[in-house]
Amino acid sequence: MLCEECGKNQATVSITVTTGSGTNTRRLCPECMKKMELNLVKGDIQSFLSSVLSVLGNEKKTEEKPSVVCTACGLSYAEFEHTGRLGCAQCYRDFASHLKPSLQKIHGRTQHAGRKPKAFVPDPQDELNQRIIELRKQMDEAVADENFEEAARLRDELRALTESQEVTEQ
Amino acid sequence: MSETAIRNVIVSDRVRLARNYHDLPFSTQKSPENALLCIARAREAMEALEQEYTLYQLNAMPQVERMKLVERHLISRDLLKNADSGAALIRTDKHVSVMVNEEDHLRIQAIGDGLSLQDTAREAFEAEEALEDVCTFSFDPQLGYLTSCPTNTGTGMRASLMMHLPMLTRYKQMGNVNQSIAKLGLTIRGIYGEGSEALGDLYQVSNQVTLGRTEEEIIDAVTAVGKKMIDMEQALRQRAMKEKHAELTDNIWRSYGLLRYARQMDEKEFMQHWSNLRLGTVLEILKTPLASVDELLTVAQSAHAKRYAESMGAELTVDQARSAMIRTTLRLTP
């Protein structure tokens, strides 16, 4: 999971704050934790508390969120936030816009790589998009290596693929 | 890296896969019918495999027997929380187990005995494929295998190494280790998973990230960190043998003495001395075979000790039974 403060490093420390309105936990990286501790050492309790207690701000944000409910199992997003457990596969689709940032934070990526079920039939469009992404990456690498001949070949292949994609879309 | 160096530090390796059936809600807690369906499907699938699997239904087992499965790491503590519906299909050789109705419908787990995550994963995939033959898993082309908790989404795979790191602990290096491996998307914790204490200087190193990396990438990352930690631990052991030889050997023999002659011992004290016993064995100060030392890690846990006391027909407390068990093991070996 990525640090909730800087969003860059892996979170390794968690701080739990209990206030009148409940308990909140923040997950931070050691560097951000150190910054907060530093505030405390400097005697700046106010800024220590305000940095830790920005959870209170998060609380308000949660309340403002529209109450999304899964169309299949009826789980609300608020319930998910409370338990950390999703109800069914449909939750992933119905909560997609909220979940994506969380998945990005936890894993640093949002596109699966790895095993697929034996019976899984990939969508040809998805396959094509994947291939285009791959070719672009290879082309950039070829340019970086000053291998222009290879880059030109990849460019032509890419062009052919994008054209075929446009034809399909029409 | 030599087989000995690996065995000196790594107690076991494990791979677990989280999978859900596509047509049922993730939690089976409120639906006994769904829970039974999950068990029936899993059972049917495992019957197709050549190697034999035994079905353990928690609600039909006494608590002490359930705990024995936890102590052998064949089921998780979380499965115990779902004792009404929880079940496990366990391969006769105890290397593979499929937990049913835990946080996800299926948790497929394979256990190996070293740094062989690749082979261990193969065993887990074999069970997974058998399960797949009778059902369809919840899968999304973008997010991969869908799991109850988003921290497992993607590959649903957790590859872990159980490592014995007494010197990294004593030289207070675990904080640094923790920070550097967190940067690689890995995590380190006590042996019974999240939130558990590192008793016996035993740690579990595993991947934290499951989405956006292939199974091979995850295994390679955990293996690479495992190797690095073996090197660090071995170097510190050699340093201690040079710089603090007298103190180190004294500690090891004291622990051996207590384990060999004490009449009652609680789990925490046992784990502390067990760590010295294992260290003494790999440093060739003690002659106890490593396999016996590692077996003791399981059989001297509370549930196993309790069962042992009952089987002896003696009126012993758990702590007394644990000591009896340890004494017997150490007496039988040089």
Coordinates of C-alpha atoms in Angstrom, one line a residue:
Chain A
M1 CA 0.0 0.0 0.0
L2 CA 1.3 3.5 -0.8
C3 CA 1.7 6.2 1.8
E4 CA -1.5 8.2 2.2
E5 CA 0.5 11.4 2.7
C6 CA 2.9 11.5 -0.2
G7 CA 1.4 8.7 -2.3
K8 CA 4.8 7.7 -3.5
N9 CA 6.5 5.4 -1.0
Q10 CA 5.2 2.2 0.4
A11 CA 3.4 2.7 3.7
T12 CA 4.9 0.8 6.6
V13 CA 3.6 2.7 9.7
S14 CA 0.0 3.1 10.7
I15 CA -1.4 5.7 13.1
T16 CA -4.8 5.2 14.7
V17 CA -6.6 8.3 15.9
T18 CA -9.6 8.0 18.1
T19 CA -11.9 11.0 18.2
G20 CA -15.4 11.6 19.4
S21 CA -16.7 10.6 16.0
G22 CA -14.9 7.3 15.8
T23 CA -11.5 5.7 15.0
N24 CA -9.4 6.4 11.9
T25 CA -6.2 4.8 10.7
R26 CA -3.7 6.4 8.4
R27 CA -1.0 4.4 6.7
L28 CA 2.3 6.3 6.1
C29 CA 5.8 5.8 4.8
P30 CA 8.6 6.2 7.3
E31 CA 9.6 9.5 5.8
C32 CA 6.2 11.2 6.2
M33 CA 6.0 9.7 9.7
K34 CA 9.4 11.2 10.5
K35 CA 8.2 14.6 9.3
M36 CA 5.2 14.4 11.6
E37 CA 7.3 13.2 14.5
L38 CA 9.6 16.1 13.8
N39 CA 6.8 18.5 14.3
L40 CA 6.2 16.9 17.7
V41 CA 9.8 17.1 18.7
K42 CA 9.9 20.8 17.7
G43 CA 7.0 21.2 20.2
D44 CA 4.7 22.1 17.4
I45 CA 1.9 20.0 18.7
Q46 CA -0.6 21.9 16.6
S47 CA 1.0 21.0 13.3
F48 CA 1.6 17.4 14.4
L49 CA -2.0 17.0 15.3
S50 CA -3.3 18.8 12.2
S51 CA -1.1 16.5 10.0
V52 CA -2.3 13.4 11.8
L53 CA -5.9 14.6 12.2
S54 CA -6.3 15.3 8.5
V55 CA -8.2 12.1 8.9
L56 CA -11.0 14.2 10.1
G57 CA -11.0 16.0 6.8
N58 CA -11.2 12.6 5.1
E59 CA -14.2 11.8 7.2
K60 CA -16.1 14.8 5.9
K61 CA -15.1 13.9 2.3
T62 CA -16.5 10.4 2.9
E63 CA -19.8 11.8 4.0
E64 CA -20.0 14.0 0.8
K65 CA -19.5 11.0 -1.4
P66 CA -22.7 9.9 -3.2
S67 CA -24.0 6.7 -1.6
V68 CA -23.2 4.1 -4.3
V69 CA -24.8 0.7 -3.8
C70 CA -23.9 -2.5 -5.6
T71 CA -26.7 -3.4 -8.0
A72 CA -26.1 -7.2 -7.5
C73 CA -25.5 -7.7 -3.7
G74 CA -26.7 -4.4 -2.3
L75 CA -23.5 -3.6 -0.4
S76 CA -23.0 0.2 -0.1
Y77 CA -19.6 1.8 -0.7
A78 CA -19.7 3.2 2.8
E79 CA -20.0 -0.4 4.2
F80 CA -17.1 -1.4 2.1
E81 CA -15.0 1.5 3.4
H82 CA -15.9 0.3 6.9
T83 CA -15.1 -3.4 6.5
G84 CA -12.6 -3.3 3.6
R85 CA -14.4 -6.3 2.0
L86 CA -16.3 -6.2 -1.2
G87 CA -19.5 -8.2 -1.6
C88 CA -19.3 -9.6 -5.1
A89 CA -17.8 -9.3 -8.5
Q90 CA -20.4 -6.6 -9.5
C91 CA -19.1 -4.4 -6.6
Y92 CA -15.9 -4.0 -8.6
R93 CA -17.9 -2.6 -11.6
D94 CA -20.4 -0.5 -9.6
F95 CA -17.7 1.0 -7.4
A96 CA -15.1 1.2 -10.2
S97 CA -14.6 5.0 -10.1
H98 CA -14.0 4.9 -6.3
L99 CA -12.0 1.7 -6.3
K100 CA -9.5 2.7 -9.0
P101 CA -7.6 5.2 -6.9
S102 CA -7.5 2.7 -4.0
L103 CA -6.2 0.0 -6.2
Q104 CA -3.6 2.4 -7.6
K105 CA -2.6 3.2 -4.0
I106 CA -2.3 -0.4 -2.9
H107 CA -0.7 -1.9 -5.9
G108 CA 0.8 1.0 -7.8
R109 CA -0.8 -0.4 -11.0
T110 CA -4.4 -1.1 -12.2
Q111 CA -3.9 -3.4 -15.1
H112 CA -3.7 -7.2 -14.4
A113 CA -0.7 -9.1 -15.6
G114 CA -0.4 -12.8 -15.1
R115 CA -2.5 -15.9 -15.3
K116 CA -5.9 -16.0 -16.9
P117 CA -8.6 -18.6 -16.5
K118 CA -8.3 -21.5 -19.0
A119 CA -11.7 -20.7 -20.4
F120 CA -11.1 -17.0 -20.7
V121 CA -11.6 -15.7 -24.3
P122 CA -9.9 -12.3 -24.6
D123 CA -11.8 -9.5 -26.3
P124 CA -10.1 -9.0 -29.7
Q125 CA -10.3 -5.2 -29.2
D126 CA -8.5 -5.5 -25.8
E127 CA -5.8 -7.7 -27.4
L128 CA -5.3 -5.1 -30.1
N129 CA -5.0 -2.3 -27.6
Q130 CA -2.5 -4.3 -25.6
R131 CA -0.5 -4.9 -28.7
I132 CA -0.5 -1.2 -29.6
I133 CA 0.7 -0.3 -26.1
E134 CA 3.5 -2.8 -26.4
L135 CA 4.6 -1.6 -29.8
R136 CA 4.6 2.0 -28.7
K137 CA 6.8 1.0 -25.8
Q138 CA 9.2 -0.9 -28.1
M139 CA 9.3 2.0 -30.5
D140 CA 10.2 4.4 -27.7
E141 CA 12.9 2.1 -26.5
A142 CA 14.3 1.8 -30.1
V143 CA 14.4 5.5 -30.4
A144 CA 16.2 5.8 -27.1
D145 CA 18.7 3.3 -28.3
E146 CA 19.1 5.3 -31.5
N147 CA 18.0 2.2 -33.4
F148 CA 16.1 4.2 -36.0
E149 CA 15.7 1.4 -38.5
E150 CA 13.9 -0.8 -36.0
A151 CA 11.9 2.3 -34.8
A152 CA 10.7 2.9 -38.4
R153 CA 9.6 -0.7 -38.8
L154 CA 7.7 -0.6 -35.5
R155 CA 6.1 2.7 -36.6
D156 CA 4.8 1.1 -39.8
E157 CA 3.5 -1.9 -37.9
L158 CA 1.8 0.5 -35.4
R159 CA 0.3 2.5 -38.3
A160 CA -1.2 -0.6 -39.8
L161 CA -2.7 -1.7 -36.5
T162 CA -4.2 1.7 -35.7
E163 CA -5.8 1.8 -39.2
S164 CA -7.3 -1.6 -38.8
Q165 CA -8.6 -0.5 -35.4
E166 CA -10.3 2.6 -37.0
V167 CA -11.9 0.3 -39.7
T168 CA -13.3 -2.0 -37.0
E169 CA -14.7 1.0 -35.1
Q170 CA -16.5 2.2 -38.2
Chain B
M1 CA 23.4 -20.3 -3.3
S2 CA 24.1 -23.6 -1.5
E3 CA 21.2 -25.8 -0.3
T4 CA 22.8 -25.7 3.2
A5 CA 22.8 -21.9 3.3
I6 CA 19.1 -21.9 2.3
R7 CA 18.1 -24.5 4.9
N8 CA 20.1 -22.7 7.6
V9 CA 17.8 -19.7 7.3
I10 CA 14.6 -20.7 5.5
V11 CA 12.2 -22.9 7.3
S12 CA 9.6 -23.2 4.6
D13 CA 8.1 -21.5 1.5
R14 CA 4.5 -21.0 0.7
V15 CA 2.3 -19.9 -2.2
R16 CA -1.4 -19.1 -1.8
L17 CA -4.0 -18.2 -4.4
A18 CA -7.3 -16.5 -3.7
R19 CA -10.1 -17.5 -6.0
N20 CA -13.9 -17.0 -6.0
Y21 CA -16.7 -18.7 -8.0
H22 CA -18.1 -16.3 -10.6
D23 CA -21.7 -16.9 -9.7
L24 CA -21.8 -16.5 -5.9
P25 CA -21.3 -13.5 -3.6
F26 CA -17.9 -13.5 -2.0
S27 CA -19.0 -14.0 1.6
T28 CA -20.8 -17.3 2.4
Q29 CA -21.4 -16.3 6.0
K30 CA -25.0 -15.5 5.6
S31 CA -25.9 -18.3 3.2
P32 CA -25.3 -21.8 4.4
E33 CA -26.5 -23.1 1.0
N34 CA -23.8 -21.2 -0.8
A35 CA -21.2 -22.3 1.8
L36 CA -22.2 -26.0 1.2
L37 CA -22.1 -25.5 -2.6
C38 CA -18.6 -24.1 -2.4
I39 CA -17.5 -27.2 -0.4
A40 CA -19.2 -29.6 -2.8
R41 CA -17.7 -28.0 -5.9
A42 CA -14.2 -28.0 -4.3
R43 CA -14.6 -31.6 -3.2
E44 CA -15.7 -32.7 -6.7
A45 CA -12.7 -30.9 -8.3
M46 CA -10.1 -32.4 -6.0
E47 CA -11.5 -36.0 -6.5
A48 CA -10.3 -35.7 -10.1
L49 CA -6.7 -35.4 -9.0
E50 CA -4.4 -38.4 -8.7
Q51 CA -3.2 -37.5 -5.3
E52 CA -5.7 -38.0 -2.5
Y53 CA -7.3 -35.1 -0.6
T54 CA -9.2 -35.4 2.6
L55 CA -12.0 -33.1 3.5
Y56 CA -12.0 -31.4 7.0
Q57 CA -15.2 -29.7 7.9
L58 CA -14.5 -27.4 10.9
N59 CA -18.0 -27.7 12.4
A60 CA -17.5 -31.4 12.8
M61 CA -14.1 -31.1 14.5
P62 CA -13.2 -30.4 18.1
Q63 CA -11.4 -27.0 18.6
V64 CA -8.1 -28.8 19.5
E65 CA -8.0 -30.6 16.1
R66 CA -8.8 -27.3 14.3
M67 CA -5.9 -25.7 16.1
K68 CA -3.6 -28.5 15.1
L69 CA -4.3 -27.6 11.4
V70 CA -3.5 -24.0 12.2
E71 CA -0.2 -25.0 13.9
R72 CA 0.7 -27.0 10.8
H73 CA -0.1 -23.9 8.7
L74 CA -2.6 -26.0 6.8
I75 CA -5.5 -23.6 7.6
S76 CA -5.5 -19.9 8.7
R77 CA -6.7 -18.4 11.9
D78 CA -9.2 -16.5 9.8
L79 CA -10.8 -19.8 8.7
L80 CA -11.4 -20.6 12.4
K81 CA -13.6 -17.5 12.6
N82 CA -15.9 -19.1 10.1
A83 CA -15.9 -22.4 11.9
D84 CA -19.6 -23.0 11.0
S85 CA -19.0 -23.1 7.3
G86 CA -15.2 -23.3 6.9
A87 CA -13.6 -26.4 5.5
A88 CA -10.3 -27.5 4.0
L89 CA -9.3 -30.1 1.5
I90 CA -5.8 -31.3 2.5
R91 CA -3.6 -33.4 0.3
T92 CA -2.4 -36.6 2.1
D93 CA 1.2 -35.5 2.1
K94 CA 0.1 -32.1 3.7
H95 CA 1.9 -30.1 1.0
V96 CA -1.3 -28.7 -0.5
S97 CA -4.5 -27.5 1.1
V98 CA -7.6 -25.8 -0.3
M99 CA -9.4 -23.7 2.3
V100 CA -13.1 -23.2 1.5
N101 CA -15.3 -20.3 2.8
E102 CA -12.5 -18.2 4.3
E103 CA -12.4 -14.6 3.2
D104 CA -12.7 -15.8 -0.3
H105 CA -14.5 -19.0 -1.5
L106 CA -11.2 -20.7 -2.1
R107 CA -7.7 -20.2 -0.8
I108 CA -5.3 -22.7 -2.5
Q109 CA -2.1 -23.1 -0.6
A110 CA 1.1 -25.1 -1.3
I111 CA 4.0 -25.4 1.1
G112 CA 7.5 -26.2 0.2
D113 CA 10.7 -26.6 2.3
G114 CA 13.1 -24.0 1.2
L115 CA 13.6 -21.4 -1.5
S116 CA 11.7 -23.3 -4.1
L117 CA 8.8 -20.9 -4.7
Q118 CA 8.7 -21.8 -8.4
D119 CA 8.0 -25.6 -7.6
T120 CA 5.6 -24.7 -4.8
A121 CA 3.6 -22.4 -7.1
R122 CA 3.4 -25.3 -9.6
E123 CA 1.7 -27.4 -7.0
A124 CA -0.8 -24.7 -6.2
F125 CA -1.5 -24.1 -9.9
E126 CA -2.2 -27.9 -10.3
A127 CA -4.9 -27.7 -7.7
E128 CA -6.2 -24.5 -9.1
E129 CA -6.5 -26.0 -12.6
A130 CA -8.4 -29.0 -11.2
L131 CA -10.8 -26.6 -9.5
E132 CA -11.2 -24.7 -12.7
D133 CA -12.3 -27.8 -14.5
V134 CA -15.6 -27.9 -12.6
C135 CA -16.3 -24.2 -12.2
T136 CA -15.6 -20.6 -13.5
F137 CA -13.6 -18.2 -11.4
S138 CA -14.5 -14.5 -11.0
F139 CA -12.2 -12.8 -13.4
D140 CA -11.9 -9.4 -15.0
P141 CA -9.6 -8.7 -17.9
Q142 CA -8.4 -5.5 -16.4
L143 CA -8.3 -6.4 -12.7
G144 CA -7.6 -10.1 -12.9
Y145 CA -9.0 -12.5 -10.3
L146 CA -11.5 -10.6 -8.2
T147 CA -11.2 -11.1 -4.5
S148 CA -13.2 -10.0 -1.4
C149 CA -10.4 -7.7 -0.3
P150 CA -8.9 -5.4 -3.0
T151 CA -5.4 -6.0 -1.5
N152 CA -5.5 -9.5 -3.1
T153 CA -7.0 -8.5 -6.5
G154 CA -5.1 -9.4 -9.7
T155 CA -3.1 -12.6 -9.3
G156 CA -4.6 -13.3 -5.9
M157 CA -1.2 -14.7 -5.1
R158 CA 0.8 -14.4 -2.0
A159 CA 4.3 -16.0 -2.2
S160 CA 6.1 -16.1 1.2
L161 CA 9.2 -17.4 2.9
M162 CA 9.3 -18.4 6.5
M163 CA 12.7 -17.2 7.7
H164 CA 14.6 -17.7 10.9
L165 CA 16.5 -14.5 11.5
P166 CA 17.9 -14.5 15.0
M167 CA 21.0 -12.4 14.3
L168 CA 19.2 -9.8 12.2
T169 CA 16.9 -9.5 15.2
R170 CA 19.6 -9.3 17.8
Y171 CA 21.7 -6.8 15.9
K172 CA 18.5 -4.8 15.6
Q173 CA 18.5 -4.8 11.8
M174 CA 14.8 -5.8 11.2
G175 CA 13.6 -2.2 11.2
N176 CA 16.0 -1.3 8.3
V177 CA 15.2 -4.6 6.5
N178 CA 11.5 -3.8 6.8
Q179 CA 11.9 -0.3 5.3
S180 CA 14.0 -1.5 2.3
I181 CA 11.7 -4.4 1.4
A182 CA 8.6 -2.2 1.6
K183 CA 10.0 -0.2 -1.2
L184 CA 10.0 -3.3 -3.4
G185 CA 6.3 -4.0 -2.8
L186 CA 7.0 -6.7 -0.2
T187 CA 6.3 -7.0 3.4
I188 CA 7.6 -8.8 6.5
R189 CA 5.6 -10.0 9.5
G190 CA 5.3 -12.6 12.3
I191 CA 4.7 -16.2 11.4
Y192 CA 0.9 -16.4 11.9
G193 CA 0.3 -13.6 9.4
E194 CA -0.8 -10.0 9.8
G195 CA -0.4 -8.5 13.3
S196 CA 1.3 -11.5 14.8
E197 CA 4.4 -11.2 16.9
A198 CA 7.7 -12.5 15.6
L199 CA 8.1 -15.3 18.1
G200 CA 11.2 -17.4 17.8
D201 CA 12.8 -14.8 15.5
L202 CA 10.6 -16.2 12.8
Y203 CA 9.4 -13.9 10.0
Q204 CA 7.3 -14.3 7.0
V205 CA 8.5 -12.3 4.0
S206 CA 5.9 -12.0 1.2
N207 CA 4.6 -9.8 -1.6
Q208 CA 2.2 -7.0 -0.7
V209 CA 1.4 -6.1 -4.3
T210 CA -0.8 -8.6 -6.3
L211 CA -2.0 -6.5 -9.2
G212 CA -0.1 -5.6 -12.3
R213 CA 2.7 -8.1 -11.8
T214 CA 2.9 -11.6 -13.2
E215 CA 3.2 -14.6 -10.8
E216 CA 6.8 -15.1 -12.1
E217 CA 7.7 -11.5 -11.3
I218 CA 6.2 -11.8 -7.8
I219 CA 8.1 -15.1 -7.2
D220 CA 11.4 -13.6 -8.5
A221 CA 11.0 -10.6 -6.3
V222 CA 10.4 -12.6 -3.1
T223 CA 13.2 -15.1 -4.0
A224 CA 15.7 -12.3 -4.6
V225 CA 14.9 -10.6 -1.3
G226 CA 15.0 -14.0 0.4
K227 CA 18.5 -14.6 -1.0
K228 CA 19.7 -11.2 0.1
M229 CA 18.4 -11.8 3.6
I230 CA 20.0 -15.2 3.8
D231 CA 23.4 -13.5 3.0
M232 CA 22.8 -10.8 5.6
E233 CA 21.8 -13.3 8.3
Q234 CA 24.7 -15.6 7.5
A235 CA 27.2 -12.8 7.6
L236 CA 26.0 -11.7 11.0
R237 CA 26.1 -15.3 12.3
Q238 CA 29.7 -15.5 11.3
R239 CA 30.4 -12.1 12.9
A240 CA 28.8 -13.2 16.1
M241 CA 30.8 -16.5 16.1
K242 CA 34.0 -14.4 15.9
E243 CA 33.2 -11.5 18.2
K244 CA 30.8 -13.0 20.7
H245 CA 31.7 -16.7 20.6
A246 CA 31.5 -17.3 24.4
E247 CA 28.3 -15.5 24.9
L248 CA 26.7 -17.0 21.9
T249 CA 27.6 -20.6 22.7
D250 CA 26.6 -20.1 26.4
N251 CA 23.2 -18.8 25.3
I252 CA 22.7 -21.8 23.0
W253 CA 23.7 -24.4 25.7
R254 CA 21.5 -22.7 28.3
S255 CA 18.5 -22.9 26.0
Y256 CA 19.3 -26.5 25.2
G257 CA 19.5 -27.3 28.9
L258 CA 16.2 -25.7 29.6
L259 CA 14.5 -27.5 26.7
R260 CA 16.1 -30.8 27.6
Y261 CA 15.3 -30.7 31.3
A262 CA 12.5 -28.3 32.1
R263 CA 9.2 -29.7 33.3
Q264 CA 6.9 -27.0 32.1
M265 CA 7.2 -24.3 29.5
D266 CA 4.8 -21.8 27.9
E267 CA 4.7 -21.1 24.2
K268 CA 6.6 -17.8 24.4
E269 CA 9.5 -19.3 26.4
F270 CA 9.6 -22.3 24.2
M271 CA 9.8 -20.1 21.0
Q272 CA 12.6 -18.1 22.5
H273 CA 14.7 -21.2 23.3
W274 CA 13.7 -22.9 20.1
S275 CA 15.4 -20.0 18.2
N276 CA 18.6 -20.7 20.1
L277 CA 18.2 -24.5 19.4
R278 CA 17.9 -23.9 15.7
L279 CA 20.8 -21.4 15.7
G280 CA 23.0 -23.9 17.7
T281 CA 22.1 -26.7 15.3
V282 CA 23.0 -24.8 12.1
L283 CA 26.2 -23.4 13.7
E284 CA 27.1 -27.1 14.4
I285 CA 27.3 -26.3 18.2
L286 CA 24.5 -28.8 18.8
K287 CA 24.1 -32.2 17.1
T288 CA 20.3 -32.2 17.0
P289 CA 19.1 -32.9 13.4
L290 CA 17.6 -29.8 11.8
A291 CA 14.5 -31.7 10.6
S292 CA 13.8 -32.6 14.3
V293 CA 14.3 -29.0 15.3
D294 CA 11.8 -27.8 12.7
E295 CA 9.3 -30.6 13.5
L296 CA 9.4 -29.4 17.1
L297 CA 8.2 -26.0 15.9
T298 CA 4.9 -27.7 15.1
V299 CA 4.6 -30.5 17.6
A300 CA 5.4 -28.4 20.6
Q301 CA 2.7 -25.9 19.9
S302 CA -0.3 -25.8 22.3
A303 CA -2.9 -27.9 20.5
H304 CA -0.4 -30.6 19.6
A305 CA 0.9 -30.7 23.2
K306 CA -2.6 -30.9 24.5
R307 CA -3.4 -33.9 22.2
Y308 CA -0.1 -35.5 23.2
A309 CA -1.0 -35.2 26.9
E310 CA -4.4 -36.8 26.3
S311 CA -2.9 -39.6 24.3
M312 CA -0.5 -40.4 27.1
G313 CA -3.4 -40.6 29.5
A314 CA -1.5 -38.4 31.9
E315 CA -3.0 -35.5 33.7
L316 CA -0.7 -32.9 32.4
T317 CA -1.2 -29.2 31.7
V318 CA -0.5 -27.9 28.2
D319 CA 2.8 -26.4 29.4
Q320 CA 3.8 -29.7 31.1
A321 CA 2.9 -31.7 28.0
R322 CA 4.9 -29.3 25.8
S323 CA 8.0 -29.9 27.9
A324 CA 7.4 -33.7 27.8
M325 CA 7.2 -33.6 24.1
I326 CA 10.4 -31.5 23.8
R327 CA 12.3 -33.7 26.2
T328 CA 11.3 -36.8 24.2
T329 CA 12.4 -35.3 20.9
L330 CA 15.7 -34.2 22.3
R331 CA 16.4 -37.4 24.2
L332 CA 15.9 -39.5 21.0
T333 CA 18.4 -37.4 19.2
P334 CA 22.1 -37.0 20.2

